[in-house]
Coordinates of C-alpha atoms (C1' of nucleotides) in Angstrom, one line a residue:
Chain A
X32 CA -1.7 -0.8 -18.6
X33 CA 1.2 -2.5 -17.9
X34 CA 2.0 -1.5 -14.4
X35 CA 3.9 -4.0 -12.2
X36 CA 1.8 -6.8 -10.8
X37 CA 3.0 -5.7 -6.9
X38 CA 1.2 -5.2 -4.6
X39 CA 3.1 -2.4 -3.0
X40 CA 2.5 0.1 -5.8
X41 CA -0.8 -0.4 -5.7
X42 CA -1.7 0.2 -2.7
X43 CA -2.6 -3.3 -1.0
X44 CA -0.8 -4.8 1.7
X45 CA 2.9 -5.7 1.9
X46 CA 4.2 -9.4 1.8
X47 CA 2.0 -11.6 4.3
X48 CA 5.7 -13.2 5.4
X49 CA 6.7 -9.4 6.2
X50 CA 3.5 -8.8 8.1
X51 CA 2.9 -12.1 9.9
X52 CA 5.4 -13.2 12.9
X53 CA 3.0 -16.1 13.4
X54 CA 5.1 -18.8 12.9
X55 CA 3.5 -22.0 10.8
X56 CA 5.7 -24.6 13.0
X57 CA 5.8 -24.5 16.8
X58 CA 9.7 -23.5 17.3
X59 CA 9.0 -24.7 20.9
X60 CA 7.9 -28.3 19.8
X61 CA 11.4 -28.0 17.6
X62 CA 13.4 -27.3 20.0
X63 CA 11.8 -30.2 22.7
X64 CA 11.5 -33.0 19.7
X65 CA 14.5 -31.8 17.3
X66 CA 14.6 -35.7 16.3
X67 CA 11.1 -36.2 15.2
X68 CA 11.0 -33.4 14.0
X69 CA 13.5 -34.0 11.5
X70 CA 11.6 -37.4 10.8
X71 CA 9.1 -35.8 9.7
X72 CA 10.9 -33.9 7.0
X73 CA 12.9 -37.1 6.1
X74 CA 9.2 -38.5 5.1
X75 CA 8.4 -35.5 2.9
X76 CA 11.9 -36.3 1.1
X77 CA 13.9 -33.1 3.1
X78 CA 17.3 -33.0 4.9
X79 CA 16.8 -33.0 8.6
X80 CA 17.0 -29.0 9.4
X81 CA 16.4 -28.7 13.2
X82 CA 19.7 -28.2 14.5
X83 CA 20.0 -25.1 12.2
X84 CA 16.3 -23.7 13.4
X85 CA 17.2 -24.2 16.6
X86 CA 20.5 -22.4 16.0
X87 CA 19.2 -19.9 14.6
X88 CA 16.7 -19.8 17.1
X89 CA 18.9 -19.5 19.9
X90 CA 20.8 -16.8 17.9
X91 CA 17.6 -15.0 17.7
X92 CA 17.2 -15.2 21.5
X93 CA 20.0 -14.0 22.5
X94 CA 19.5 -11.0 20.6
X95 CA 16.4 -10.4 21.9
X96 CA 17.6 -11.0 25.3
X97 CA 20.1 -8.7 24.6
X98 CA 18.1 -6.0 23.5
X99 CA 15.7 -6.2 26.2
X100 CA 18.0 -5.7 28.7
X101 CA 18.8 -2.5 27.1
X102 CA 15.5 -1.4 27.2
X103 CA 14.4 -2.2 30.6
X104 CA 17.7 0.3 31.5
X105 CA 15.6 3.1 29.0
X106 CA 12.3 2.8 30.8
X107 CA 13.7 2.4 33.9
X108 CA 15.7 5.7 33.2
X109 CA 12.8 7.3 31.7
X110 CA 10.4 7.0 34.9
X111 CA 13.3 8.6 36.7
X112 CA 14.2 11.8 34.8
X113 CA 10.0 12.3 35.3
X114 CA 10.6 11.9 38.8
X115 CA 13.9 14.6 38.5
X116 CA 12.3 17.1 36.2
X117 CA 9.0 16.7 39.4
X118 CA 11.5 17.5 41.8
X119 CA 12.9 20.4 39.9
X120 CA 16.8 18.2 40.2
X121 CA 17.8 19.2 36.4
X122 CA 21.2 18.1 36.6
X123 CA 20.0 14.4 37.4
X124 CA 17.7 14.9 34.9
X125 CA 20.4 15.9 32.2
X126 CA 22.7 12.8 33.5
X127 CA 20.1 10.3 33.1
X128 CA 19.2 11.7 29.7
X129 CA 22.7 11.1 28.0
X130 CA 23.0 7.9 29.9
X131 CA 20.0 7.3 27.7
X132 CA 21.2 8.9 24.9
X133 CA 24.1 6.3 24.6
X134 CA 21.8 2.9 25.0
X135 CA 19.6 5.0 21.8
X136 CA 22.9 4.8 19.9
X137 CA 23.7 1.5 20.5
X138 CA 20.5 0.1 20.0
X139 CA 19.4 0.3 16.1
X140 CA 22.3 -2.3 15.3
X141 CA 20.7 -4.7 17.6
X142 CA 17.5 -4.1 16.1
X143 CA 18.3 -4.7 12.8
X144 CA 20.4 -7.7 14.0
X145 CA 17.3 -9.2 15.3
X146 CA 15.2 -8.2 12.3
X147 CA 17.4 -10.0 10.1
X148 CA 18.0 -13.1 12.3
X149 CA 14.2 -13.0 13.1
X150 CA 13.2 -12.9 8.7
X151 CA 15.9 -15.7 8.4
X152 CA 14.3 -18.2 11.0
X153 CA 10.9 -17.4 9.6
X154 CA 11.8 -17.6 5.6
X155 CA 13.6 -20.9 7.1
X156 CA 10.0 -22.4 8.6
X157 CA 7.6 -20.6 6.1
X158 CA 9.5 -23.0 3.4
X159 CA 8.7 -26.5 4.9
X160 CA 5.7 -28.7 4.4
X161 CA 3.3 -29.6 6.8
X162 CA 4.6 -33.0 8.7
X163 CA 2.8 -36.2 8.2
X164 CA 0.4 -37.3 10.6
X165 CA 1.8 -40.6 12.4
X166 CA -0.7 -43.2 10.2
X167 CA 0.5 -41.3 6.7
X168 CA 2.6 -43.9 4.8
X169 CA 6.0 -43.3 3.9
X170 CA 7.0 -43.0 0.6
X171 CA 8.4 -40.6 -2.4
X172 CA 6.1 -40.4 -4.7
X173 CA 2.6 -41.5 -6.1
X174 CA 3.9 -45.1 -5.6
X175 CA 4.0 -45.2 -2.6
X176 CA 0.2 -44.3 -1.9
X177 CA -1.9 -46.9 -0.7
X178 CA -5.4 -48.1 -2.1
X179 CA -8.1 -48.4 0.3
X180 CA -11.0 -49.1 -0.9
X181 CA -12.6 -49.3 -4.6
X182 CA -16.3 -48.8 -5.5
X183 CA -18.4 -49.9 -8.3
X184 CA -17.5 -51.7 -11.3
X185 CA -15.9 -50.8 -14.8
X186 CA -18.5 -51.1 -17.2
X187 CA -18.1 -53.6 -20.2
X188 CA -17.7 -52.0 -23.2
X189 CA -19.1 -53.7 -26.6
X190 CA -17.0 -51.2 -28.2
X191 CA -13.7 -49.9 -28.0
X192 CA -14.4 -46.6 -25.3
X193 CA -12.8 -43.2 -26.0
X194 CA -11.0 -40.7 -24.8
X195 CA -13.0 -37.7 -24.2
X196 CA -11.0 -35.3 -25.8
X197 CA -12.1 -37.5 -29.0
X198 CA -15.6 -37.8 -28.7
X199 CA -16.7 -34.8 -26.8
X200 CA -15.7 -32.0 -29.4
X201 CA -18.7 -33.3 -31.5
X202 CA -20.8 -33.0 -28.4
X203 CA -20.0 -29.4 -27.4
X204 CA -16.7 -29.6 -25.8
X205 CA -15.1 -27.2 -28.0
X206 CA -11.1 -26.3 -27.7
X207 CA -10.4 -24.7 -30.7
X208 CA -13.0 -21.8 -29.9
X209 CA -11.5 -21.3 -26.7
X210 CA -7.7 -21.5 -28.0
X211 CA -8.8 -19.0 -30.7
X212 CA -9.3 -16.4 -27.5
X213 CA -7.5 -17.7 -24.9
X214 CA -5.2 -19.8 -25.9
X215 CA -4.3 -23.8 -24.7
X216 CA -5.6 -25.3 -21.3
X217 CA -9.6 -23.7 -22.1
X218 CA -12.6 -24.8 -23.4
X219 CA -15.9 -23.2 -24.8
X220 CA -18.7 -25.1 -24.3
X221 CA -21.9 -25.0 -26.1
X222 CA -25.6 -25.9 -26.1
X223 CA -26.2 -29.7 -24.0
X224 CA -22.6 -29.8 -22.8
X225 CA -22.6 -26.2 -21.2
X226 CA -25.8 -27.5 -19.7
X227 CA -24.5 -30.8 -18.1
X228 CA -21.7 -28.6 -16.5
X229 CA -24.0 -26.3 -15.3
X230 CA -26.1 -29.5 -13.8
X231 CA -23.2 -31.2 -12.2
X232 CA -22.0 -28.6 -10.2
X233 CA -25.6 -27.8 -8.8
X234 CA -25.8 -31.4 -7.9
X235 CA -23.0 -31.4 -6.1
X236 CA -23.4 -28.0 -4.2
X237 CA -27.2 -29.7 -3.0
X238 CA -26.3 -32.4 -1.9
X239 CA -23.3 -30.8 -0.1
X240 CA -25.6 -28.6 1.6
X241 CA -29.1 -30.8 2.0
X242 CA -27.5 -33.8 3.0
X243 CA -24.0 -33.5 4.6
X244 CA -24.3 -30.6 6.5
X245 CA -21.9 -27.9 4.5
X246 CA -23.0 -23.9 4.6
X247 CA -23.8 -22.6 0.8
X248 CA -21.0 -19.8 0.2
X249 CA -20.3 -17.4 -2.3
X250 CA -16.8 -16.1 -2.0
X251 CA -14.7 -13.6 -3.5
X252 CA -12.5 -15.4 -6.9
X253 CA -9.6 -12.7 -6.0
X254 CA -7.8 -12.7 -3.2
X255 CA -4.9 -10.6 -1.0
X256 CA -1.5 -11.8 -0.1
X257 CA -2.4 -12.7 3.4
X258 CA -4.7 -15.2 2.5
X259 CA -2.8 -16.4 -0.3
X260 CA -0.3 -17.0 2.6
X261 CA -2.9 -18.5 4.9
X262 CA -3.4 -21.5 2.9
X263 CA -0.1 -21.8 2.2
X264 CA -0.1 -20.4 -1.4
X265 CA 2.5 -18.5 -0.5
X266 CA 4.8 -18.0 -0.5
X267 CA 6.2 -21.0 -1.9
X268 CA 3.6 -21.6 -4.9
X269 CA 3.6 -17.9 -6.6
X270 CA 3.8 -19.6 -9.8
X271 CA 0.8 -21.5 -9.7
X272 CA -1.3 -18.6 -9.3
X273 CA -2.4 -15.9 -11.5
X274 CA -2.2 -12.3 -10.2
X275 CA -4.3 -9.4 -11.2
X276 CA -2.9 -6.4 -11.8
X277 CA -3.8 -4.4 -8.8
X278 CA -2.1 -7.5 -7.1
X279 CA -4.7 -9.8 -6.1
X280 CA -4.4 -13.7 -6.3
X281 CA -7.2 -15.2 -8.2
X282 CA -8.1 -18.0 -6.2
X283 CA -7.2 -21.6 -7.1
X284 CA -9.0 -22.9 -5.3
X285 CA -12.2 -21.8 -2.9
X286 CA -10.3 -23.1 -0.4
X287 CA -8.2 -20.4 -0.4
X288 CA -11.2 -18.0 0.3
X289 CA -13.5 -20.4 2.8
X290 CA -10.3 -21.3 4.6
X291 CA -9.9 -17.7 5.3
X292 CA -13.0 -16.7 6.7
X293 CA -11.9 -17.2 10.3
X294 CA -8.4 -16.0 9.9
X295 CA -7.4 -13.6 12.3
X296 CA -10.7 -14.5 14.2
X297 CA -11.4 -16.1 17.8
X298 CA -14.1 -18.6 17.9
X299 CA -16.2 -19.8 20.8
X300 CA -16.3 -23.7 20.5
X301 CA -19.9 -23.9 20.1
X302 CA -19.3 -22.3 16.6
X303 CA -17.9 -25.4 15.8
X304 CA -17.6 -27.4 13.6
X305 CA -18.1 -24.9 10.7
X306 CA -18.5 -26.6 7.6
X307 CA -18.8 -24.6 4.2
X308 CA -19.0 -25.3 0.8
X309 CA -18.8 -23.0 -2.3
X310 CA -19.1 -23.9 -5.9
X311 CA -16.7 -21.7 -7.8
X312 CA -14.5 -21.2 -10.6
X313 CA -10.7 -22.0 -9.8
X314 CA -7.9 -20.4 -11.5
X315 CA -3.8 -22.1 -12.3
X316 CA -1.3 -21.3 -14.1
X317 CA -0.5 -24.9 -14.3
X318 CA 3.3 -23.6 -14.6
X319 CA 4.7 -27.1 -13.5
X320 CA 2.7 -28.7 -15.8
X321 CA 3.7 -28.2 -19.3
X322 CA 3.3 -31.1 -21.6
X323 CA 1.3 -32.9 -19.0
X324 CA -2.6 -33.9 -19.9
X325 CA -2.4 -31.3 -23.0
X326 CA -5.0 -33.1 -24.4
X327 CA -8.5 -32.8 -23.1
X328 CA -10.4 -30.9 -20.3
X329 CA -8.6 -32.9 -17.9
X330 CA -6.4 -30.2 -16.8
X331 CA -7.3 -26.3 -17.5
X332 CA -6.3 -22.6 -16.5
X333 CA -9.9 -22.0 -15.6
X334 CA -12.6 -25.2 -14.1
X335 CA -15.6 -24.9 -11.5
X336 CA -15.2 -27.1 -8.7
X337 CA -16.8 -27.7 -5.4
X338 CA -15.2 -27.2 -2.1
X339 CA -15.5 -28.6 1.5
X340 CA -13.7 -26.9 4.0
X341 CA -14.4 -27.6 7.8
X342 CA -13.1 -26.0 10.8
X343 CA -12.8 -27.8 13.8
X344 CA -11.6 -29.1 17.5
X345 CA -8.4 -30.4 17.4
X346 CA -9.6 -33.6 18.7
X347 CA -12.0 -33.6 15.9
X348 CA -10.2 -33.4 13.1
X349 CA -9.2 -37.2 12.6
X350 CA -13.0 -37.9 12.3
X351 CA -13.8 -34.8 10.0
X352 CA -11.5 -36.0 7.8
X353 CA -13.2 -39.4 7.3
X354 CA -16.3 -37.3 7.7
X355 CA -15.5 -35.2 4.4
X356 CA -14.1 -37.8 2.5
X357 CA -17.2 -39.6 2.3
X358 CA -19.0 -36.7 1.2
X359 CA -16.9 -36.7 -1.7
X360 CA -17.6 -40.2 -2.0
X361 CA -21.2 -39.9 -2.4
X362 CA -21.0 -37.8 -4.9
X363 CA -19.6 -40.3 -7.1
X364 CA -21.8 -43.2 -5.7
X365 CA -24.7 -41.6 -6.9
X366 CA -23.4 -40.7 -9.9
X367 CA -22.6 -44.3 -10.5
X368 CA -19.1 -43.6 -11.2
X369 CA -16.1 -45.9 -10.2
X370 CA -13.6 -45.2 -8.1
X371 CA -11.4 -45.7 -5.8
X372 CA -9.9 -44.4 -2.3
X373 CA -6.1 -43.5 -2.2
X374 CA -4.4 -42.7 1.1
X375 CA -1.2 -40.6 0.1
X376 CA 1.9 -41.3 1.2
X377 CA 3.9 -38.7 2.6
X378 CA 5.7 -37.4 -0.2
X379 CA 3.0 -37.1 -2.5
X380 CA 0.6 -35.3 -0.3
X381 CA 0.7 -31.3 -0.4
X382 CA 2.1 -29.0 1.3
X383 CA 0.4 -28.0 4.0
X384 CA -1.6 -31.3 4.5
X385 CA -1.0 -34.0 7.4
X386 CA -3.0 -36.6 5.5
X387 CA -4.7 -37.0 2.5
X388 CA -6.8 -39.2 0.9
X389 CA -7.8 -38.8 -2.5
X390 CA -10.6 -40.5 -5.0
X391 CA -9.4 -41.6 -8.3
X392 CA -12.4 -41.9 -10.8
X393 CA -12.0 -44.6 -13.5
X394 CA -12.0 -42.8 -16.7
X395 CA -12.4 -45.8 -19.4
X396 CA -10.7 -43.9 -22.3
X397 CA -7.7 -43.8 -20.4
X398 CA -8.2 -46.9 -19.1
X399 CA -7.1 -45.4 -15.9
X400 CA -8.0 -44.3 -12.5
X401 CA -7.0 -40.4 -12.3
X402 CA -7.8 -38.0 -9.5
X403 CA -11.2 -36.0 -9.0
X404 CA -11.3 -35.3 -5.3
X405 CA -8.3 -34.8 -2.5
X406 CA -9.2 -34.6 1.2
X407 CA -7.2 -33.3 3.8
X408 CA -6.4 -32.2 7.3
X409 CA -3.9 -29.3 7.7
X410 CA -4.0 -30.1 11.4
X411 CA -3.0 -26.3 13.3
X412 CA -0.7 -25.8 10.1
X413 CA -3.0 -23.0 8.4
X414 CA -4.5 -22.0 11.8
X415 CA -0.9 -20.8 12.7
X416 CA 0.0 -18.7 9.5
X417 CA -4.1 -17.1 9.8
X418 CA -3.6 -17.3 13.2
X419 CA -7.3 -19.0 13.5
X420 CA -8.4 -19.5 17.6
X421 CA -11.1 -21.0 19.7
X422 CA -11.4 -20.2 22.9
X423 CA -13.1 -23.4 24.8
X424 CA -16.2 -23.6 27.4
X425 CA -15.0 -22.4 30.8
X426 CA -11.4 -21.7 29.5
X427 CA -9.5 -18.2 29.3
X428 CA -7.0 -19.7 26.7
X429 CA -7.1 -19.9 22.9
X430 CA -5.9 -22.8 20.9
X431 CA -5.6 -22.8 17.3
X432 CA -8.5 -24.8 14.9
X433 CA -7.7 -27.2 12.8
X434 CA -8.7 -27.0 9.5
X435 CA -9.5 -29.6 6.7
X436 CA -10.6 -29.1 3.1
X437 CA -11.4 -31.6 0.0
X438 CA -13.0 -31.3 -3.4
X439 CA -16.7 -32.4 -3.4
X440 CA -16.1 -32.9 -6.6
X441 CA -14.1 -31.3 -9.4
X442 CA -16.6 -30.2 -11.8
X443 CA -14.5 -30.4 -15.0
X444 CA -13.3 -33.5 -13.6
X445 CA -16.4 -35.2 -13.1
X446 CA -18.1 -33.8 -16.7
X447 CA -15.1 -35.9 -18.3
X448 CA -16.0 -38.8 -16.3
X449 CA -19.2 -38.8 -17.5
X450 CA -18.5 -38.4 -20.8
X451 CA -16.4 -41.4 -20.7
X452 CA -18.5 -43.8 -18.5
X453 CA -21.8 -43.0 -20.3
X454 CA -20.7 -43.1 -23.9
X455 CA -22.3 -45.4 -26.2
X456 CA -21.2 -46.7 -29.5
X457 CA -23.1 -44.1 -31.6
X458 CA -21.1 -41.3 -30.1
X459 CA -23.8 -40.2 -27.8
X460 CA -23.6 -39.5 -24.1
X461 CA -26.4 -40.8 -21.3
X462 CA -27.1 -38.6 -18.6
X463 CA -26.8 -40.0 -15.2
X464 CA -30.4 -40.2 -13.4
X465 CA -28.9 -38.0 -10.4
X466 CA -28.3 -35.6 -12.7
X467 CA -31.6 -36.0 -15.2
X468 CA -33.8 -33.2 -12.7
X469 CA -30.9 -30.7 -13.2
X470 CA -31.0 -31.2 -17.2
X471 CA -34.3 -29.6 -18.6
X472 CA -35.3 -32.7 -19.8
X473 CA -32.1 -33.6 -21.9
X474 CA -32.0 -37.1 -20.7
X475 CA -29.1 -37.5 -23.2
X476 CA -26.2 -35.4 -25.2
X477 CA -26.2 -36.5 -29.0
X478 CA -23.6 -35.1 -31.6
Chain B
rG126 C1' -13.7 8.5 -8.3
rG127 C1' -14.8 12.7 -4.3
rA128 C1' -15.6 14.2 1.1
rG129 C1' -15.8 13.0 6.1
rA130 C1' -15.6 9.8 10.7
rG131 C1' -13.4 5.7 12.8
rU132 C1' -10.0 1.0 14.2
rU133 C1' -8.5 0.0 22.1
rG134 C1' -8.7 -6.7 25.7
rG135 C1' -13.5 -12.6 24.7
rC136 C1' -17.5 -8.4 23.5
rU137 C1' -19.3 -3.1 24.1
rG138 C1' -16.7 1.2 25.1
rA139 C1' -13.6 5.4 28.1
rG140 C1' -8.8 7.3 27.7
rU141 C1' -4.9 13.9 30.1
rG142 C1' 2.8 12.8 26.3
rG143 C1' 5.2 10.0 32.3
rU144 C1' 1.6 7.2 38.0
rC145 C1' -1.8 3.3 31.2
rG146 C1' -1.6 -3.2 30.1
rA147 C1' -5.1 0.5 29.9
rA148 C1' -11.7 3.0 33.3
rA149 C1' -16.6 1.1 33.1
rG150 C1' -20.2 -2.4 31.6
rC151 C1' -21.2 -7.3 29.6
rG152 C1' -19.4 -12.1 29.5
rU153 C1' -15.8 -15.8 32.0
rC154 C1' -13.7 -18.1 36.5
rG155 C1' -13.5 -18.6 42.1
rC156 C1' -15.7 -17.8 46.9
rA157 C1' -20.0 -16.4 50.0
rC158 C1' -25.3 -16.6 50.6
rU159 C1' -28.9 -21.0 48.9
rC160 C1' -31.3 -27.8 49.6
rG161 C1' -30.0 -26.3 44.5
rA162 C1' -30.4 -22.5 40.9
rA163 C1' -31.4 -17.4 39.9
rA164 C1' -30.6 -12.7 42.0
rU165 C1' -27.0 -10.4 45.1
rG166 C1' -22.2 -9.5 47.4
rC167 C1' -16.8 -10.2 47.5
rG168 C1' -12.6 -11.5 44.7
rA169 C1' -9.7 -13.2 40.2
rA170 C1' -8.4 -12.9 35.3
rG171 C1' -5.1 -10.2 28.6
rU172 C1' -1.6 -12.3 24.9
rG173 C1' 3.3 -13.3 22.8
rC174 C1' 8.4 -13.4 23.8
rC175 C1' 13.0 -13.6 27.2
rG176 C1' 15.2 -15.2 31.9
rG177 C1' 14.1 -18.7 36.1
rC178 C1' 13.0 -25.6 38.8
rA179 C1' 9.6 -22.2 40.7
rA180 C1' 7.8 -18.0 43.1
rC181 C1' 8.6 -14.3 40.1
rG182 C1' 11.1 -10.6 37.1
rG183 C1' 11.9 -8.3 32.3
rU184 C1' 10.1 -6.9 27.5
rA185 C1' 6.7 -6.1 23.5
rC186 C1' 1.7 -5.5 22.1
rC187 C1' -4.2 -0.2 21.9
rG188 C1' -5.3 -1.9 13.0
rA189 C1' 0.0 -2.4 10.4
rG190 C1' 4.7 0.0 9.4
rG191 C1' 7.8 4.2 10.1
rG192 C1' 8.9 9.0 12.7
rU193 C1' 9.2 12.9 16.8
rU194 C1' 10.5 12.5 22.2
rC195 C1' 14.5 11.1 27.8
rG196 C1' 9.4 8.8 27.6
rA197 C1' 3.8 7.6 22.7
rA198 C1' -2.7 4.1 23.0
rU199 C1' -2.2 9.7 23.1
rC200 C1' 1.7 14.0 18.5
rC201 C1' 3.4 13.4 12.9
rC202 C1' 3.8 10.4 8.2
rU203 C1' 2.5 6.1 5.1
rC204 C1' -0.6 2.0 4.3
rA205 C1' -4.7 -1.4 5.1
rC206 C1' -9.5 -1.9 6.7
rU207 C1' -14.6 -0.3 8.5
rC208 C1' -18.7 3.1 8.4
rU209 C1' -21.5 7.6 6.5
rC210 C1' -22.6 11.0 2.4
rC211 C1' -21.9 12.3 -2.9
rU212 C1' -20.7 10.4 -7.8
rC213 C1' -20.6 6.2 -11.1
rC214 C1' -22.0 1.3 -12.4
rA215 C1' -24.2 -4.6 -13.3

RNA sequence: GGAGAGUUGGCUGAGUGGUCGAAAGCGUCGCACUCGAAAUGCGAAGUGCCGGCAACGGUACCGAGGGUUCGAAUCCCUCACUCUCCUCCA
């Protein structure tokens, strides 16, 4: 008990940012667009950085330039004290052998020149987002995202609705169990309530799989640092994630663990598109957090959720996107649940994402619209750090996928919807119909 | 948990400390033959980085990281992973 949570001293893998040179941007699209480059950054809110990339690029370079000159010398001397010590000429042997000797010496400086000037360029791109796509609109923060659409229509209440977190106790939704074991941010759920859980996420997974196409998964819930790194986890977002003590990542997402099913993997392009889907438990720390939606199973350490990843043609990824959003969408169409479509602007969308759109439920105890789905492309931005390839009909060259991923839905998420679109005035909870085959004949949750 | 065997290019799979970026086969591409295709024959072809307008030259890469050596796919160490057997377990 009690050992470190590193991964070093137990045995796994060092750092993914020690391990991986890949970089996540393209230093050579840097170097030939420094200006939009830094446009980009100035939409997710950053100082423009690429005159000190490509700085330090160039410093890099020159080192390596450097050092490969000394090299070519060594092998070139090398081949030629074999070709000596054949013709039995020692002495030229010996000379070229301490000529060698001195470009040894002089060489582990430059190395560790490089090594540093190498981690320094890398720590400097590892640390920025993802750059918006062109259509993304600009903006700082959740005001600036743009509606796009809304579905369905509030229900009229003849009563005052409630929260959730006020009602659903009596129904099964039960905090103080859980905060007797585990503390705040869980729940316990019992009898009907653990049941309508249970349905909603075996909704979702079906249709995801019957009717748009995904692949069933079952993934591992812990994962190494690699991956963690892959989807851009890390190594910026440590916090958010709990680590086990042989120093895995539980995931917080499946993403994390569909997503990196074809890292470090070549794919022919009639593999793709690869869509999978995985209904899974997620796991955050919800370190940023505290304070925020304390109240309710709005936001917990632990929730089931299920995931749509796709990987994909570079070309294809505008229309996958689209694609995967309205698969979340149906999802809440036949659930007869009201929302509406959000396009992100860019300083509100995550890290690694080019463009997001995400579905805001309407949740009439808050009398709000709050978030229960996020799609997005990550463009080449993952494929780089998992370095993730296709190699195309007829080509010799590999390019990187693109991947996407999105919530189909949030299971928690979509329970508390529920509960606070199909209350009625005696405390009691309908069941949707979609849902009324996965329920074992409850066709209703009563207190 | 214990013991052993492995990890080489798009894939399968050889590989002696220097002539190994690496045999061979498959697959890929080009050419020939063909009306066309198949079969056959001949030929081409790894990736990243650096320099160069280019031709091309240099450098690194044989799971990862160190080490020995003038020189490492090859020898040594550490780690990760895969497989087989035993043990244990839902």
């Amino acid at each position: 008990m009690g050992a470190p949570p590193t991964g070093r001293q137990h045995g796994l893998a060092p750092p993914a940012a020690q391990r991986h040179s890949a970089p996540m941007h393209d230093i050579r699209l840097i170097r030939d667009n420094p200006q939009s480059f830094d446009a980009g950054l100035a939409c997710r809110g950053l100082e423009p950085l690429s005159a000190q990339i490509i700085a330090a690029d160039a410093a890099l370079r020159a080192l390596q330039t450097d050092i490969q000159a000394s090299l070519a010398r060594r092998n070139e001397a090398s081949k030629l004290i074999g070709q000596a010590m054949a013709q039995g000429d020692k002495d030229k042997a010996e000379a070229l052998k301490a000529e060698v000797a001195d470009l040894k010496t002089a060489l582990p400086a430059k190395e560790d020149a490089e090594r540093v000037q190498l981690a320094a360029l890398q720590d400097m791109l590892a640390a920025l987002p993802n750059l918006p796509a062109a259509d993304v609109p600009k903006g700082d923060d959740e005001d600036g995202n743009v509606e796009i659409s809304r579905w369905g229509t509030p229900r009229r209440f003849d009563f005052a609705p409630q929260e959730h977190a006020d009602f659903a106790p009596a129904l099964g939704l039960d905090f103080e169990t859980a905060a007797k074991m585990s503390g705040a941010r869980f729940a316990f759920l019992k009898g009907q309530m653990a049941r309508l859980e249970r349905a909603i996420g075996q909704f979702m997974i079906d249709r995801q799989t019957a009717e748009a196409g995904y692949t069933e998964c079952a993934t591992p819930l812990m994962v190494r640092d690699e991956a963690a790194y892959g989807t851009t986890q890390l190594p910026k977002f440590r916090e958010d994630l709990f680590q086990t003590t042989d120093g895995r990542w539980l995931i917080s997402t499946s993403e994390m663990s569909l997503t990196n099913a074809v890292r470090e993997e070549i794919l022919s392009e009639a593999d793709l598109p690869i869509r999978m889907t995985a209904l899974t438990p997620c796991f955050r720390s919800e370190a940023g957090s505290a304070g925020r939606d304390t109240r309710g199973y709005i936001r917990q350490h632990q929730f089931w959720k299920v995931e749509l990843v796709s990987i994909v043609r570079p070309e294809d990824s505008d229309a996958e996107l689209e694609r995967k959003t309205r698969s979340a969408e149906k999802i809440l169409e036949a659930l007869e649940l009201p929302y509406r479509k959000m396009l992100l602007c860019s300083g509100d969308m995550g890290f690694s994402a080019r463009k997001t759109y995400d579905l805001e439920v309407w949740l009439p105890g808050q009398n709000a619209y709050r978030e229960i789905s996020s799609c997005s492309t990550c463009g080449d931005f993952q494929a780089r750090r998992m370095n993730s390839r296709f190699r195309r009909e007829g080509s010799k060259s590999n390019e990187f996928v693109h991947t996407l991923n999105g919530s189909g839905l949030a299971v928690g998420r979509t329970l508390v919807a529920i509960l606070e679109n199909y209350q009625q005035a005696d405390g009691s909870v309908d069941i949707p119909a979609a849902l009324l085959p996965y329920m074992g004949g409850i066709t209703k949750l009563t207190p």
